[in-house]
Amino acid sequence: PFKNGKGVKKGAVNRAVSNAFIRAGSVVSSHDLRHIAACLLLEKGMDITVMSALLGHSSIKVAMDF
């Protein structure tokens, strides 16, 4: 949280990341980064249920797509 005790809203982070990618001329999206991170965690041996919870998936079935 910030000094005022409030956190950052997901939409604000997504917009900032997307804008940074556009300025850099990148074709990678914030969702692509999320997918890459999930794949790397699994490759390094993280349990899929832990990774799923870390990413906030509603079900393990969502994580199974990785």
Tab-separated table of N, CA and C in Angstrom:
chain	number	residue	atom	x	y	z
A	1	PRO	N	0.815	-1.202	0.000
A	1	PRO	CA	0.000	0.000	0.000
A	1	PRO	C	0.860	1.268	0.000
A	2	PHE	N	0.267	2.327	-0.481
A	2	PHE	CA	0.929	3.611	-0.466
A	2	PHE	C	0.880	4.211	0.938
A	3	LYS	N	1.524	5.353	1.111
A	3	LYS	CA	1.534	6.032	2.410
A	3	LYS	C	0.125	6.347	2.899
A	4	ASN	N	-0.800	6.570	1.960
A	4	ASN	CA	-2.173	6.894	2.353
A	4	ASN	C	-2.966	5.638	2.720
A	5	GLY	N	-2.306	4.456	2.642
A	5	GLY	CA	-2.955	3.215	3.032
A	5	GLY	C	-3.757	2.542	1.936
A	6	LYS	N	-3.811	3.179	0.780
A	6	LYS	CA	-4.571	2.614	-0.329
A	6	LYS	C	-3.634	1.908	-1.299
A	7	GLY	N	-4.139	0.854	-1.895
A	7	GLY	CA	-3.356	0.104	-2.866
A	7	GLY	C	-3.540	0.633	-4.275
A	8	VAL	N	-2.880	-0.002	-5.193
A	8	VAL	CA	-2.970	0.357	-6.597
A	8	VAL	C	-4.075	-0.477	-7.235
A	9	LYS	N	-4.880	0.160	-8.042
A	9	LYS	CA	-5.946	-0.569	-8.728
A	9	LYS	C	-5.365	-1.286	-9.948
A	10	LYS	N	-5.872	-2.497	-10.188
A	10	LYS	CA	-5.386	-3.327	-11.288
A	10	LYS	C	-5.460	-2.600	-12.625
A	11	GLY	N	-6.536	-1.893	-12.864
A	11	GLY	CA	-6.697	-1.182	-14.129
A	11	GLY	C	-5.620	-0.131	-14.336
A	12	ALA	N	-5.233	0.549	-13.269
A	12	ALA	CA	-4.199	1.578	-13.373
A	12	ALA	C	-2.853	0.955	-13.727
A	13	VAL	N	-2.559	-0.192	-13.154
A	13	VAL	CA	-1.305	-0.883	-13.457
A	13	VAL	C	-1.317	-1.357	-14.909
A	14	ASN	N	-2.420	-1.950	-15.333
A	14	ASN	CA	-2.518	-2.425	-16.718
A	14	ASN	C	-2.351	-1.283	-17.712
A	15	ARG	N	-2.979	-0.134	-17.434
A	15	ARG	CA	-2.847	1.014	-18.337
A	15	ARG	C	-1.409	1.509	-18.390
A	16	ALA	N	-0.753	1.585	-17.236
A	16	ALA	CA	0.628	2.061	-17.194
A	16	ALA	C	1.555	1.118	-17.959
A	17	VAL	N	1.375	-0.173	-17.759
A	17	VAL	CA	2.203	-1.157	-18.461
A	17	VAL	C	1.927	-1.103	-19.959
A	18	SER	N	0.666	-1.066	-20.338
A	18	SER	CA	0.311	-1.006	-21.758
A	18	SER	C	0.881	0.244	-22.424
A	19	ASN	N	0.768	1.382	-21.754
A	19	ASN	CA	1.306	2.626	-22.299
A	19	ASN	C	2.822	2.564	-22.449
A	20	ALA	N	3.493	1.949	-21.489
A	20	ALA	CA	4.948	1.805	-21.574
A	20	ALA	C	5.329	0.917	-22.759
A	21	PHE	N	4.573	-0.147	-22.970
A	21	PHE	CA	4.842	-1.021	-24.107
A	21	PHE	C	4.630	-0.286	-25.426
A	22	ILE	N	3.575	0.488	-25.505
A	22	ILE	CA	3.288	1.238	-26.732
A	22	ILE	C	4.415	2.225	-27.018
A	23	ARG	N	4.851	2.958	-25.989
A	23	ARG	CA	5.940	3.921	-26.169
A	23	ARG	C	7.231	3.231	-26.597
A	24	ALA	N	7.438	2.011	-26.116
A	24	ALA	CA	8.659	1.269	-26.461
A	24	ALA	C	8.535	0.559	-27.811
A	25	GLY	N	7.350	0.581	-28.394
A	25	GLY	CA	7.142	-0.081	-29.668
A	25	GLY	C	7.068	-1.595	-29.547
A	26	SER	N	6.730	-2.085	-28.372
A	26	SER	CA	6.669	-3.520	-28.112
A	26	SER	C	5.303	-4.082	-28.475
A	27	VAL	N	5.295	-5.343	-28.842
A	27	VAL	CA	4.031	-6.015	-29.131
A	27	VAL	C	3.640	-6.960	-27.997
A	28	VAL	N	4.360	-6.912	-26.889
A	28	VAL	CA	4.076	-7.745	-25.718
A	28	VAL	C	3.049	-7.018	-24.854
A	29	SER	N	2.048	-7.745	-24.384
A	29	SER	CA	1.034	-7.143	-23.519
A	29	SER	C	1.277	-7.538	-22.068
A	30	SER	N	0.578	-6.892	-21.166
A	30	SER	CA	0.700	-7.250	-19.752
A	30	SER	C	0.198	-8.675	-19.529
A	31	HIS	N	-0.781	-9.102	-20.311
A	31	HIS	CA	-1.268	-10.485	-20.198
A	31	HIS	C	-0.193	-11.466	-20.666
A	32	ASP	N	0.548	-11.093	-21.704
A	32	ASP	CA	1.661	-11.937	-22.161
A	32	ASP	C	2.691	-12.110	-21.049
A	33	LEU	N	3.007	-11.027	-20.357
A	33	LEU	CA	3.974	-11.105	-19.246
A	33	LEU	C	3.468	-12.022	-18.141
A	34	ARG	N	2.204	-11.943	-17.853
A	34	ARG	CA	1.597	-12.799	-16.830
A	34	ARG	C	1.719	-14.266	-17.227
A	35	HIS	N	1.459	-14.547	-18.510
A	35	HIS	CA	1.555	-15.916	-19.009
A	35	HIS	C	3.006	-16.406	-18.963
A	36	ILE	N	3.936	-15.567	-19.376
A	36	ILE	CA	5.355	-15.920	-19.337
A	36	ILE	C	5.795	-16.212	-17.909
A	37	ALA	N	5.391	-15.356	-16.975
A	37	ALA	CA	5.764	-15.558	-15.566
A	37	ALA	C	5.215	-16.885	-15.050
A	38	ALA	N	3.971	-17.191	-15.384
A	38	ALA	CA	3.366	-18.451	-14.935
A	38	ALA	C	4.131	-19.647	-15.492
A	39	CYS	N	4.469	-19.588	-16.755
A	39	CYS	CA	5.217	-20.688	-17.373
A	39	CYS	C	6.583	-20.863	-16.720
A	40	LEU	N	7.261	-19.756	-16.456
A	40	LEU	CA	8.578	-19.834	-15.811
A	40	LEU	C	8.481	-20.417	-14.403
A	41	LEU	N	7.456	-20.024	-13.666
A	41	LEU	CA	7.271	-20.564	-12.319
A	41	LEU	C	7.072	-22.073	-12.361
A	42	LEU	N	6.277	-22.526	-13.309
A	42	LEU	CA	6.044	-23.963	-13.446
A	42	LEU	C	7.311	-24.691	-13.880
A	43	GLU	N	8.070	-24.100	-14.800
A	43	GLU	CA	9.328	-24.712	-15.245
A	43	GLU	C	10.328	-24.837	-14.111
A	44	LYS	N	10.280	-23.877	-13.181
A	44	LYS	CA	11.205	-23.895	-12.037
A	44	LYS	C	10.718	-24.804	-10.924
A	45	GLY	N	9.570	-25.434	-11.128
A	45	GLY	CA	9.104	-26.430	-10.181
A	45	GLY	C	8.025	-26.004	-9.204
A	46	MET	N	7.470	-24.795	-9.376
A	46	MET	CA	6.397	-24.383	-8.475
A	46	MET	C	5.184	-25.281	-8.691
A	47	ASP	N	4.553	-25.669	-7.622
A	47	ASP	CA	3.332	-26.460	-7.695
A	47	ASP	C	2.253	-25.637	-8.392
A	48	ILE	N	1.514	-26.272	-9.283
A	48	ILE	CA	0.522	-25.554	-10.080
A	48	ILE	C	-0.598	-24.957	-9.220
A	49	THR	N	-0.923	-25.589	-8.108
A	49	THR	CA	-1.969	-25.022	-7.254
A	49	THR	C	-1.478	-23.741	-6.577
A	50	VAL	N	-0.187	-23.706	-6.241
A	50	VAL	CA	0.399	-22.499	-5.638
A	50	VAL	C	0.444	-21.380	-6.678
A	51	MET	N	0.896	-21.724	-7.893
A	51	MET	CA	0.970	-20.734	-8.958
A	51	MET	C	-0.418	-20.190	-9.281
A	52	SER	N	-1.405	-21.064	-9.325
A	52	SER	CA	-2.776	-20.648	-9.617
A	52	SER	C	-3.289	-19.666	-8.566
A	53	ALA	N	-3.032	-19.971	-7.311
A	53	ALA	CA	-3.461	-19.080	-6.231
A	53	ALA	C	-2.710	-17.747	-6.287
A	54	LEU	N	-1.422	-17.806	-6.593
A	54	LEU	CA	-0.609	-16.591	-6.692
A	54	LEU	C	-1.152	-15.644	-7.756
A	55	LEU	N	-1.606	-16.211	-8.858
A	55	LEU	CA	-2.148	-15.399	-9.940
A	55	LEU	C	-3.623	-15.039	-9.742
A	56	GLY	N	-4.226	-15.568	-8.694
A	56	GLY	CA	-5.604	-15.211	-8.387
A	56	GLY	C	-6.643	-15.909	-9.241
A	57	HIS	N	-6.284	-17.056	-9.785
A	57	HIS	CA	-7.254	-17.793	-10.600
A	57	HIS	C	-8.407	-18.293	-9.742
A	58	SER	N	-9.575	-18.323	-10.334
A	58	SER	CA	-10.757	-18.781	-9.611
A	58	SER	C	-10.787	-20.298	-9.495
A	59	SER	N	-10.033	-20.969	-10.345
A	59	SER	CA	-10.048	-22.431	-10.363
A	59	SER	C	-8.702	-22.930	-10.884
A	60	ILE	N	-8.311	-24.109	-10.448
A	60	ILE	CA	-7.093	-24.740	-10.959
A	60	ILE	C	-7.223	-25.000	-12.452
A	61	LYS	N	-8.445	-25.137	-12.949
A	61	LYS	CA	-8.669	-25.403	-14.367
A	61	LYS	C	-8.116	-24.257	-15.239
A	62	VAL	N	-8.191	-23.046	-14.727
A	62	VAL	CA	-7.658	-21.905	-15.473
A	62	VAL	C	-6.153	-22.057	-15.640
A	63	ALA	N	-5.488	-22.474	-14.588
A	63	ALA	CA	-4.039	-22.638	-14.615
A	63	ALA	C	-3.618	-23.793	-15.509
A	64	MET	N	-4.485	-24.755	-15.694
A	64	MET	CA	-4.141	-25.921	-16.493
A	64	MET	C	-3.908	-25.559	-17.968
A	65	ASP	N	-4.358	-24.385	-18.391
A	65	ASP	CA	-4.145	-23.949	-19.760
A	65	ASP	C	-2.691	-23.581	-20.033
A	66	PHE	N	-1.903	-23.395	-18.978
A	66	PHE	CA	-0.497	-23.045	-19.153
A	66	PHE	C	0.260	-24.286	-19.538
